[in-house]
Amino acid sequence: MNSVSRRQFIKQSGLALTAAAVLGCSSRQAQPGQPNILCITCEDISPYLHCYGDGIALTPHLDQLAAEGVKFNNVFGNAGVCAPCRATLITGLYHNSFGANHMRVTQQYQGLPKYEAVPPPEVKCYPEFMRAAGYFCTNNVKTDYQFKAPVTAWDENSNRAHWRHAPQGKPFFSIFNLMTTHESQVWDRANDPVVIRADQVVVPPYYPATYHVRRDMARVYSNIRVMDREVGELIKEVKEAGLWDNTMVIFYSDHGGPLPRGKREIYDSGLKVPMIIRFPDKRYAGSEVDDMISFVDIPPTILSLTGIKPPDYMHGQAFWGTYKAEPRRYIYAARDRMDEQVDMRRAVRDRRFKYIKNFHPEIPCYLDISFRKKLAGMRELLRLRDAGSLNEEQMIWFRRTKAPEELYDIQQDPHELNNLADDPAYADDLRRLRQECKDWMQRIDDKGFMTEKELVYSMWPGGVQPETQAPVITVADGQVRITCPTRGASIGYQINGTGYTKEHWFLYTGSFRINPGDTIRCVAHRIGYQPSPVIDKTV
């Protein structure tokens, strides 16, 4: 990168909230209070880790991370599937509050356009706040946000993105998404060697203990072992670079396990995930936190951990760091269309009870999703269902209808098989959680009551994606100011056709100086809109 571009970016970063610590850096190491953050996310696992008490799992690297860090025991996704969860994980908003509630919005459905969710104009991808504060932010490589990530979201966003590319003196925030444990890898890796045998797994009561079911479960555990090694490799890279003593590590899964009645569901088997945070100086090493935590809390917490005040529009609250809030009492979840199958379910859970409201009781819990039937275990369940060979507990998921309401005592019934909604002994808890569910849906303006066509047209008038208006560049006395008429648009810019690299775009946060003869290139993008045309102006 040329020195002019470098100077302008540092000057601009100086306007940000916590940039003073960054500007004082003389090396890649961040100043106290500004740690590097390595964020490792994996796909589709419940707390199937040895450090969570799972005696079958082989997860030595994650176990060591937990021994040196904090293990969170009650972390829940806002949905049981990736794209709605990732919409929440990048915005800090519940997915069903801004049109990201269907899986996926980029999938063709009933003649509707492949659309993008459009959050309120003030909403940003949260790494923008970290970039403005001086962090070098990278994502490798999955997004799946239910909208196209603006170029302002990340310094790097590709399968080559890496914290190693951070300019000297800048702390990094780097996400690595590990795909090894994804649902698809259960069949894609079906014939790979296993480290957990089929006869070792403990089959939950909602499955028959058949060969194919056991084999799928064994494959899940074996994939987790491979993923654990990948975690170890990412940690090793940081250690070998001499950055371990000033790097925080955050690990979690993007939702619960990949198998039937887990993924896509709003039972704990689809929502509950492992989460570990290891602090650079091993503070709180080996400790556990039992507070209720939702995915909506992760963006404000990451900001809080770096001293950045979370924006007020976020639905979540920080559970650690400078802006830590009081522990929440409830977590919430939602399920709407899954691939080609439509439903609407909402859930609220406290430490003991889970309440589920079924808005379409005439639809079974089981949705006949083509993608899921690639699992040998799923095909086995369907074969046994059709043969009348499943027992009562195994048939609950396949019942032709659902109860309008469900209530489970998680402490006594962790698999959520005994519906207590009609039991008078639990009437008070039913009323309390029913009202809490209604209040939550009202607070966030739940979009589930809209047909998907109504939803699309409310965000994209006439079904046509709005376009972000072109940015306006003003230069006076060598000072550059960039504005955009589209409310809520973020602006990225380059100087002389480059950022740190040809692909990199600086995040515009305020005016900066430029030399005569330099060319400014910029683009504006509001989330869910088309990006603006790219504008060039030579001073």
Coordinates of C-alpha atoms in Angstrom, one line a residue:
M1 CA 0.0 0.0 0.0
N2 CA 1.3 3.5 -0.8
S3 CA 2.2 5.7 2.1
V4 CA -0.4 8.3 1.2
S5 CA -3.2 5.7 1.6
R6 CA -1.7 4.5 4.9
R7 CA -1.6 8.1 6.3
Q8 CA -5.1 8.8 5.4
F9 CA -6.4 5.6 6.9
I10 CA -4.6 6.2 10.2
K11 CA -5.9 9.8 10.3
Q12 CA -9.4 8.6 9.7
S13 CA -9.2 5.9 12.3
G14 CA -8.1 8.5 14.8
L15 CA -11.7 9.8 14.8
A16 CA -13.0 6.4 16.1
L17 CA -14.0 5.7 19.6
T18 CA -11.1 3.6 20.8
A19 CA -8.5 4.3 18.2
A20 CA -6.1 6.1 20.5
A21 CA -4.7 2.8 21.7
V22 CA -4.1 1.7 18.1
L23 CA -2.4 4.9 17.1
G24 CA 0.1 4.4 19.9
C25 CA 1.2 1.0 18.7
S26 CA 4.8 0.6 17.5
S27 CA 4.4 -3.1 16.4
R28 CA 1.6 -5.5 15.5
Q29 CA 1.0 -6.2 19.2
A30 CA -2.1 -4.3 20.4
Q31 CA -1.9 -2.0 23.4
P32 CA -3.4 -3.1 26.7
G33 CA -7.2 -3.2 26.4
Q34 CA -7.0 -3.9 22.7
P35 CA -6.3 -7.6 22.4
N36 CA -6.2 -9.5 19.1
I37 CA -9.2 -11.8 18.8
L38 CA -9.2 -15.1 17.0
C39 CA -12.8 -16.2 16.6
I40 CA -13.3 -19.9 15.6
T41 CA -16.7 -21.0 14.5
C42 CA -17.7 -24.5 13.5
E43 CA -20.8 -25.9 11.9
D44 CA -23.7 -27.8 13.3
I45 CA -22.6 -29.2 16.7
S46 CA -24.3 -29.3 20.1
P47 CA -22.0 -29.5 23.1
Y48 CA -20.5 -32.8 21.9
L49 CA -17.1 -32.0 23.5
H50 CA -15.3 -33.9 26.2
C51 CA -14.9 -30.7 28.3
Y52 CA -18.7 -30.5 28.4
G53 CA -18.9 -33.9 30.0
D54 CA -19.4 -35.9 26.8
G55 CA -17.4 -39.0 27.5
I56 CA -17.4 -40.2 23.9
A57 CA -15.9 -37.1 22.3
L58 CA -12.2 -36.8 21.5
T59 CA -11.5 -33.1 21.6
P60 CA -8.1 -32.4 23.3
H61 CA -7.5 -29.0 21.8
L62 CA -10.9 -27.6 22.8
D63 CA -10.6 -29.3 26.2
Q64 CA -7.3 -27.4 26.7
L65 CA -8.8 -24.2 25.5
A66 CA -11.6 -24.7 28.1
A67 CA -9.0 -25.5 30.8
E68 CA -7.3 -22.2 30.1
G69 CA -10.5 -20.2 29.6
V70 CA -14.2 -19.8 30.4
K71 CA -16.7 -22.4 29.4
F72 CA -20.3 -21.2 28.9
N73 CA -22.9 -23.8 29.6
N74 CA -26.1 -22.2 28.4
V75 CA -25.6 -20.7 25.0
F76 CA -28.4 -20.9 22.5
G77 CA -28.9 -20.1 18.8
N78 CA -31.9 -18.0 17.8
A79 CA -32.7 -20.7 15.2
G80 CA -31.7 -24.2 14.5
V81 CA -30.2 -23.5 11.1
C82 CA -27.3 -21.5 9.8
A83 CA -28.5 -18.5 7.7
P84 CA -31.0 -17.1 10.2
C85 CA -28.4 -17.6 13.0
R86 CA -25.7 -15.9 11.0
A87 CA -28.0 -13.0 10.2
T88 CA -28.2 -12.5 14.0
L89 CA -24.5 -13.2 14.5
I90 CA -23.5 -10.3 12.2
T91 CA -26.1 -7.7 13.2
G92 CA -27.0 -8.3 16.9
L93 CA -30.7 -8.4 15.8
Y94 CA -33.2 -11.3 16.0
H95 CA -33.5 -12.7 12.5
N96 CA -37.3 -12.6 12.5
S97 CA -37.2 -8.9 13.2
F98 CA -35.9 -7.8 9.8
G99 CA -36.9 -10.3 7.2
A100 CA -34.1 -12.9 7.7
N101 CA -36.4 -15.5 9.2
H102 CA -36.7 -17.9 6.2
M103 CA -34.1 -20.5 5.3
R104 CA -32.8 -19.2 2.9
V105 CA -33.8 -15.9 1.4
T106 CA -31.4 -16.5 -1.5
Q107 CA -33.3 -19.7 -2.4
Q108 CA -35.9 -19.6 -5.1
Y109 CA -39.3 -20.1 -3.6
Q110 CA -42.8 -20.0 -5.2
G111 CA -41.8 -17.6 -7.9
L112 CA -40.4 -15.0 -5.5
P113 CA -37.1 -13.4 -6.4
K114 CA -34.0 -14.4 -4.5
Y115 CA -34.0 -11.6 -2.1
E116 CA -31.9 -10.0 0.7
A117 CA -33.1 -9.1 4.1
V118 CA -33.2 -5.4 4.8
P119 CA -32.6 -4.3 8.4
P120 CA -33.3 -0.8 9.7
P121 CA -30.9 1.8 8.1
E122 CA -28.9 2.3 11.3
V123 CA -27.8 -1.4 11.4
K124 CA -24.3 -2.3 10.4
C125 CA -22.3 -5.5 10.3
Y126 CA -20.7 -5.2 13.7
P127 CA -17.1 -5.6 12.5
E128 CA -17.5 -2.1 11.0
F129 CA -17.4 -0.7 14.6
M130 CA -14.2 -2.6 15.2
R131 CA -12.7 -1.4 12.0
A132 CA -13.5 2.2 12.9
A133 CA -11.8 1.6 16.3
G134 CA -8.6 0.4 14.6
Y135 CA -9.0 -3.4 14.2
F136 CA -8.0 -5.3 11.1
C137 CA -11.0 -7.5 10.6
T138 CA -11.0 -10.7 8.5
N139 CA -13.5 -13.4 7.7
N140 CA -12.5 -16.8 6.3
V141 CA -14.8 -17.6 4.6
K142 CA -18.5 -18.2 5.2
T143 CA -21.0 -15.4 5.4
D144 CA -24.5 -16.6 4.8
Y145 CA -25.9 -13.5 6.4
Q146 CA -29.2 -13.4 4.4
F147 CA -27.8 -10.4 2.6
K148 CA -24.6 -9.5 0.7
A149 CA -21.9 -8.3 3.0
P150 CA -20.8 -4.7 2.1
V151 CA -17.2 -4.2 1.3
T152 CA -17.1 -2.1 4.5
A153 CA -17.9 -5.1 6.7
W154 CA -14.4 -6.7 6.5
D155 CA -10.9 -5.7 5.6
E156 CA -10.7 -9.2 4.1
N157 CA -13.5 -11.6 3.3
S158 CA -12.4 -14.6 1.3
N159 CA -10.8 -18.0 1.6
R160 CA -7.5 -16.2 1.7
A161 CA -8.4 -13.9 4.6
H162 CA -6.0 -14.1 7.5
W163 CA -4.9 -12.1 10.5
R164 CA -1.3 -12.3 9.1
H165 CA -2.2 -9.6 6.6
A166 CA -2.9 -7.0 9.3
P167 CA -0.7 -3.9 8.9
Q168 CA 2.0 -3.5 11.5
G169 CA 0.6 -1.9 14.6
K170 CA -3.0 -2.9 14.2
P171 CA -4.8 -5.5 16.4
F172 CA -6.7 -8.1 14.5
F173 CA -10.2 -9.6 14.7
S174 CA -10.3 -12.7 12.6
I175 CA -13.1 -15.3 12.1
F176 CA -12.3 -18.7 10.7
N177 CA -15.3 -20.8 9.8
L178 CA -14.6 -24.6 10.0
M179 CA -16.9 -26.6 7.7
T180 CA -15.8 -30.1 8.7
T181 CA -18.8 -30.7 11.0
H182 CA -21.5 -29.5 8.7
E183 CA -24.5 -31.7 8.1
S184 CA -23.3 -32.5 4.5
Q185 CA -20.1 -33.9 5.9
V186 CA -22.0 -36.8 7.5
W187 CA -22.7 -38.3 4.1
D188 CA -19.7 -36.8 2.2
R189 CA -17.3 -38.3 4.7
A190 CA -19.4 -41.4 5.3
N191 CA -16.6 -43.8 4.2
D192 CA -13.7 -41.9 5.8
P193 CA -11.9 -43.6 8.8
V194 CA -13.7 -43.1 12.1
V195 CA -12.2 -42.5 15.6
I196 CA -15.5 -43.2 17.3
R197 CA -17.1 -46.5 16.5
A198 CA -20.8 -46.9 15.9
D199 CA -21.2 -49.2 18.9
Q200 CA -19.7 -46.5 21.2
V201 CA -22.3 -43.8 20.7
V202 CA -25.2 -43.2 23.1
V203 CA -28.4 -43.1 21.1
P204 CA -31.1 -40.6 22.4
P205 CA -34.6 -41.9 23.0
Y206 CA -36.1 -40.2 19.9
Y207 CA -33.9 -42.4 17.6
P208 CA -34.0 -46.2 17.2
A209 CA -30.6 -47.7 17.9
T210 CA -30.1 -49.1 14.4
Y211 CA -26.9 -49.5 12.4
H212 CA -27.5 -46.4 10.1
V213 CA -28.4 -44.2 13.0
R214 CA -25.4 -45.2 15.0
R215 CA -23.1 -44.9 12.0
D216 CA -24.3 -41.3 11.4
M217 CA -23.7 -40.4 15.0
A218 CA -20.3 -42.0 14.9
R219 CA -19.5 -39.9 11.8
V220 CA -20.6 -36.7 13.7
Y221 CA -18.2 -37.5 16.5
S222 CA -15.4 -38.4 14.1
N223 CA -15.9 -35.2 12.2
I224 CA -15.7 -33.3 15.5
R225 CA -12.3 -34.9 16.2
V226 CA -11.1 -33.6 12.8
M227 CA -12.5 -30.2 13.6
D228 CA -10.7 -30.2 16.9
R229 CA -7.4 -30.8 15.1
E230 CA -8.2 -27.8 12.9
V231 CA -8.7 -25.7 16.0
G232 CA -5.3 -26.8 17.2
E233 CA -3.7 -25.7 13.9
L234 CA -5.2 -22.3 14.1
I235 CA -4.0 -21.8 17.7
K236 CA -0.6 -23.1 16.7
E237 CA -0.3 -20.4 14.0
V238 CA -0.9 -17.7 16.6
K239 CA 1.6 -19.2 19.0
E240 CA 4.3 -19.5 16.3
A241 CA 3.8 -15.9 15.4
G242 CA 4.5 -14.8 19.0
L243 CA 1.0 -13.4 19.4
W244 CA -0.5 -15.9 21.8
D245 CA 0.0 -13.8 25.0
N246 CA -2.1 -11.0 23.5
T247 CA -4.7 -12.9 21.6
M248 CA -8.2 -13.8 22.9
V249 CA -9.8 -16.9 21.4
I250 CA -13.5 -17.3 21.1
F251 CA -15.0 -20.6 20.0
Y252 CA -18.7 -21.6 19.3
S253 CA -20.9 -23.5 16.8
D254 CA -23.3 -21.8 14.5
H255 CA -26.2 -23.8 15.9
G256 CA -26.9 -27.3 17.3
G257 CA -26.2 -30.7 15.9
P258 CA -26.6 -31.8 12.3
L259 CA -28.8 -34.9 12.7
P260 CA -32.6 -35.2 12.5
R261 CA -34.6 -33.5 15.2
G262 CA -31.6 -31.4 15.9
K263 CA -30.8 -29.1 12.9
R264 CA -33.6 -26.8 11.9
E265 CA -35.5 -27.5 15.1
I266 CA -36.1 -25.2 18.1
Y267 CA -35.6 -27.9 20.6
D268 CA -32.4 -27.7 22.6
S269 CA -30.9 -30.3 20.3
G270 CA -31.0 -27.6 17.5
L271 CA -30.3 -24.5 19.6
K272 CA -27.8 -25.3 22.3
V273 CA -24.1 -24.9 21.4
P274 CA -20.7 -25.0 23.1
M275 CA -18.9 -21.7 23.7
I276 CA -15.4 -21.1 25.1
I277 CA -13.5 -17.8 25.6
R278 CA -9.8 -18.0 26.4
F279 CA -8.3 -14.7 27.6
P280 CA -4.7 -13.8 26.8
D281 CA -3.5 -14.0 30.4
K282 CA -5.6 -17.0 31.3
R283 CA -7.9 -15.0 33.5
Y284 CA -10.7 -17.1 34.9
A285 CA -9.0 -20.2 33.6
G286 CA -11.1 -23.3 34.1
S287 CA -14.2 -21.4 35.2
E288 CA -17.7 -22.0 34.0
V289 CA -20.7 -19.6 33.4
D290 CA -24.2 -20.9 33.7
D291 CA -25.9 -17.6 32.6
M292 CA -28.5 -17.8 29.8
I293 CA -26.8 -16.4 26.6
S294 CA -28.3 -16.0 23.2
F295 CA -26.6 -15.6 19.8
V296 CA -28.1 -12.1 19.7
D297 CA -25.7 -11.3 22.6
I298 CA -22.5 -12.3 20.8
P299 CA -22.0 -9.1 18.7
P300 CA -22.4 -6.7 21.6
T301 CA -20.2 -8.9 23.7
I302 CA -17.3 -8.9 21.2
L303 CA -17.6 -5.1 21.0
S304 CA -17.7 -4.9 24.8
L305 CA -14.6 -7.1 25.1
T306 CA -12.7 -4.5 23.1
G307 CA -14.1 -1.5 25.0
I308 CA -16.5 -0.5 22.2
K309 CA -20.0 0.5 23.4
P310 CA -22.6 -1.6 21.6
P311 CA -25.1 0.4 19.6
D312 CA -28.5 0.8 21.2
Y313 CA -30.3 -0.7 18.2
M314 CA -28.9 -4.2 19.0
H315 CA -31.4 -6.6 20.6
G316 CA -28.6 -8.4 22.4
Q317 CA -26.7 -7.5 25.5
A318 CA -23.0 -7.9 26.5
F319 CA -22.4 -10.9 28.8
W320 CA -18.7 -9.9 29.3
G321 CA -16.4 -6.9 29.0
T322 CA -16.7 -3.2 29.7
Y323 CA -20.4 -3.0 29.0
K324 CA -21.5 -6.3 30.6
A325 CA -25.2 -6.3 31.4
E326 CA -27.2 -8.2 34.1
P327 CA -27.8 -11.8 33.0
R328 CA -30.9 -12.4 31.0
R329 CA -33.7 -14.5 32.2
Y330 CA -35.0 -15.8 28.9
I331 CA -33.7 -16.9 25.5
Y332 CA -35.9 -16.9 22.4
A333 CA -35.9 -18.8 19.1
A334 CA -37.9 -18.9 15.9
R335 CA -38.5 -21.3 12.9
D336 CA -40.2 -20.3 9.7
R337 CA -39.7 -21.7 6.2
M338 CA -37.0 -24.3 5.9
D339 CA -35.9 -24.8 2.3
E340 CA -39.1 -25.8 0.5
Q341 CA -41.2 -26.4 3.6
V342 CA -43.2 -23.7 5.5
D343 CA -43.9 -23.5 9.2
M344 CA -44.0 -20.9 12.0
R345 CA -42.9 -21.8 15.5
R346 CA -41.6 -19.5 18.3
A347 CA -39.9 -20.5 21.5
V348 CA -38.9 -19.0 24.8
R349 CA -36.8 -20.7 27.5
D350 CA -35.6 -20.0 31.0
R351 CA -33.3 -22.2 33.0
R352 CA -35.9 -24.8 33.6
F353 CA -38.8 -24.6 31.1
K354 CA -39.1 -24.4 27.3
Y355 CA -42.3 -23.0 25.8
I356 CA -43.1 -23.4 22.1
K357 CA -46.0 -21.8 20.3
N358 CA -47.0 -23.6 17.1
F359 CA -48.8 -21.2 14.7
H360 CA -49.5 -24.1 12.3
P361 CA -50.5 -27.1 14.5
E362 CA -51.9 -28.8 11.4
I363 CA -48.3 -29.2 10.1
P364 CA -46.1 -32.0 11.5
C365 CA -42.9 -31.2 13.4
Y366 CA -41.1 -33.2 10.8
L367 CA -40.7 -31.3 7.5
D368 CA -40.0 -33.4 4.4
I369 CA -36.8 -31.6 3.3
S370 CA -34.9 -33.1 0.4
F371 CA -31.5 -32.1 1.5
R372 CA -31.8 -33.8 4.9
K373 CA -32.8 -37.1 3.3
K374 CA -29.2 -37.5 2.1
L375 CA -28.5 -38.7 5.6
A376 CA -28.7 -42.5 5.9
G377 CA -30.1 -42.1 9.4
M378 CA -32.9 -39.9 8.1
R379 CA -33.8 -42.4 5.4
E380 CA -33.8 -45.1 8.1
L381 CA -36.2 -43.2 10.3
L382 CA -38.6 -42.7 7.4
R383 CA -38.4 -46.4 6.5
L384 CA -39.1 -47.5 10.1
R385 CA -41.9 -44.9 10.4
D386 CA -43.6 -46.2 7.3
A387 CA -43.2 -49.8 8.5
G388 CA -44.8 -48.9 11.9
S389 CA -41.6 -49.9 13.7
L390 CA -41.0 -46.7 15.7
N391 CA -42.0 -46.5 19.4
E392 CA -44.1 -43.8 20.9
E393 CA -41.2 -41.5 21.7
Q394 CA -39.7 -41.9 18.3
M395 CA -43.0 -41.2 16.6
I396 CA -43.6 -37.8 18.4
W397 CA -41.6 -35.9 15.7
F398 CA -43.6 -37.7 13.0
R399 CA -47.1 -37.0 14.3
R400 CA -49.4 -35.6 11.6
T401 CA -50.2 -32.6 13.7
K402 CA -48.6 -30.6 16.5
A403 CA -50.1 -29.3 19.8
P404 CA -50.8 -25.6 19.6
E405 CA -48.5 -25.1 22.6
E406 CA -45.7 -27.2 24.1
L407 CA -44.1 -26.9 27.5
Y408 CA -41.1 -28.9 28.7
D409 CA -39.4 -29.2 32.0
I410 CA -35.8 -29.3 30.7
Q411 CA -34.4 -30.4 34.0
Q412 CA -36.6 -33.5 34.1
D413 CA -37.0 -34.0 30.4
P414 CA -33.8 -32.8 28.5
H415 CA -34.9 -34.4 25.2
E416 CA -38.3 -32.4 25.3
L417 CA -40.5 -35.4 24.8
N418 CA -43.2 -34.9 27.6
N419 CA -45.4 -32.0 26.7
L420 CA -46.8 -30.5 29.9
A421 CA -48.9 -27.8 28.3
D422 CA -52.2 -29.5 29.4
D423 CA -51.0 -30.4 32.9
P424 CA -52.7 -28.1 35.5
A425 CA -49.7 -28.4 37.8
Y426 CA -47.7 -26.2 35.3
A427 CA -50.5 -23.8 34.4
D428 CA -48.7 -20.8 35.9
D429 CA -45.4 -21.5 34.0
L430 CA -47.4 -22.0 30.8
R431 CA -49.2 -18.6 31.2
R432 CA -45.9 -16.8 32.2
L433 CA -44.0 -18.2 29.2
R434 CA -46.9 -17.7 26.8
Q435 CA -47.1 -14.1 27.7
E436 CA -43.3 -13.7 27.5
C437 CA -43.4 -15.1 24.0
K438 CA -46.1 -12.7 22.9
D439 CA -44.3 -9.8 24.5
W440 CA -41.0 -10.7 22.7
M441 CA -42.7 -11.0 19.3
Q442 CA -44.3 -7.6 19.8
R443 CA -41.1 -5.9 21.0
I444 CA -39.1 -7.0 18.0
D445 CA -41.9 -6.6 15.4
D446 CA -41.8 -10.2 14.4
K447 CA -42.2 -10.6 10.7
G448 CA -43.4 -14.2 10.8
F449 CA -47.1 -13.1 10.4
M450 CA -46.4 -11.7 7.0
T451 CA -46.6 -14.0 4.0
E452 CA -43.2 -14.3 2.3
K453 CA -44.5 -12.3 -0.7
E454 CA -45.7 -9.5 1.6
L455 CA -42.3 -9.6 3.4
V456 CA -40.3 -9.3 0.2
Y457 CA -42.4 -6.5 -1.2
S458 CA -42.2 -4.6 2.0
M459 CA -38.4 -4.6 1.7
W460 CA -38.1 -4.5 -2.1
P461 CA -41.0 -2.4 -3.4
G462 CA -42.5 -4.2 -6.4
G463 CA -40.1 -7.1 -5.8
V464 CA -37.2 -5.0 -7.1
Q465 CA -34.1 -4.5 -5.0
P466 CA -33.5 -0.9 -4.1
E467 CA -30.1 0.6 -5.1
T468 CA -27.9 2.6 -2.9
Q469 CA -27.4 6.0 -4.3
A470 CA -24.0 7.1 -5.6
P471 CA -21.7 8.7 -3.0
V472 CA -20.8 12.3 -3.3
I473 CA -17.1 13.3 -3.0
T474 CA -16.3 16.9 -1.9
V475 CA -12.7 18.2 -1.8
A476 CA -11.8 21.5 -0.2
D477 CA -8.2 22.6 0.6
G478 CA -7.0 19.0 0.3
Q479 CA -9.7 17.7 2.7
V480 CA -11.9 14.9 1.4
R481 CA -15.5 14.4 2.6
I482 CA -17.7 11.7 1.3
T483 CA -21.5 11.5 1.8
C484 CA -24.3 9.3 0.5
P485 CA -28.0 10.4 0.1
T486 CA -29.2 6.8 1.0
R487 CA -29.8 6.7 4.7
G488 CA -27.8 4.1 6.5
A489 CA -25.3 3.5 3.7
S490 CA -21.7 2.6 4.6
I491 CA -19.0 4.0 2.4
G492 CA -15.8 2.2 1.3
Y493 CA -13.0 4.0 -0.5
Q494 CA -9.6 3.5 -2.1
I495 CA -6.8 5.9 -3.0
N496 CA -5.2 5.6 -6.4
G497 CA -7.1 2.3 -7.0
T498 CA -5.9 0.5 -3.9
G499 CA -6.4 0.0 -0.2
Y500 CA -3.9 -2.1 1.7
T501 CA -4.2 -4.3 -1.5
K502 CA -6.0 -3.9 -4.8
E503 CA -9.0 -5.8 -3.3
H504 CA -9.1 -3.9 0.0
W505 CA -11.4 -1.0 0.7
F506 CA -11.0 1.5 3.6
L507 CA -14.0 2.2 5.8
Y508 CA -15.0 5.9 5.6
T509 CA -15.6 7.3 9.1
G510 CA -14.8 11.0 8.6
S511 CA -13.0 13.5 6.4
F512 CA -9.3 13.0 5.6
R513 CA -6.5 14.8 3.6
I514 CA -5.3 13.9 0.2
N515 CA -2.5 15.0 -2.1
P516 CA -3.0 16.8 -5.4
G517 CA -3.3 14.4 -8.3
D518 CA -4.6 11.5 -6.2
T519 CA -7.8 9.7 -7.2
I520 CA -10.5 8.8 -4.8
R521 CA -12.6 5.8 -5.6
C522 CA -15.6 5.0 -3.4
V523 CA -18.7 2.9 -3.2
A524 CA -21.7 3.1 -0.9
H525 CA -23.9 0.2 0.3
R526 CA -26.9 -0.1 2.6
I527 CA -27.5 -3.6 3.8
G528 CA -30.1 -5.4 1.7
Y529 CA -29.8 -2.8 -1.2
Q530 CA -27.7 -3.1 -4.3
P531 CA -24.3 -1.3 -3.8
S532 CA -24.0 2.0 -5.5
P533 CA -22.1 2.6 -8.7
V534 CA -18.3 3.0 -8.0
I535 CA -17.4 6.7 -8.2
D536 CA -13.9 8.1 -9.1
K537 CA -12.7 11.6 -8.5
T538 CA -9.2 13.0 -9.1
V539 CA -8.2 15.9 -7.0

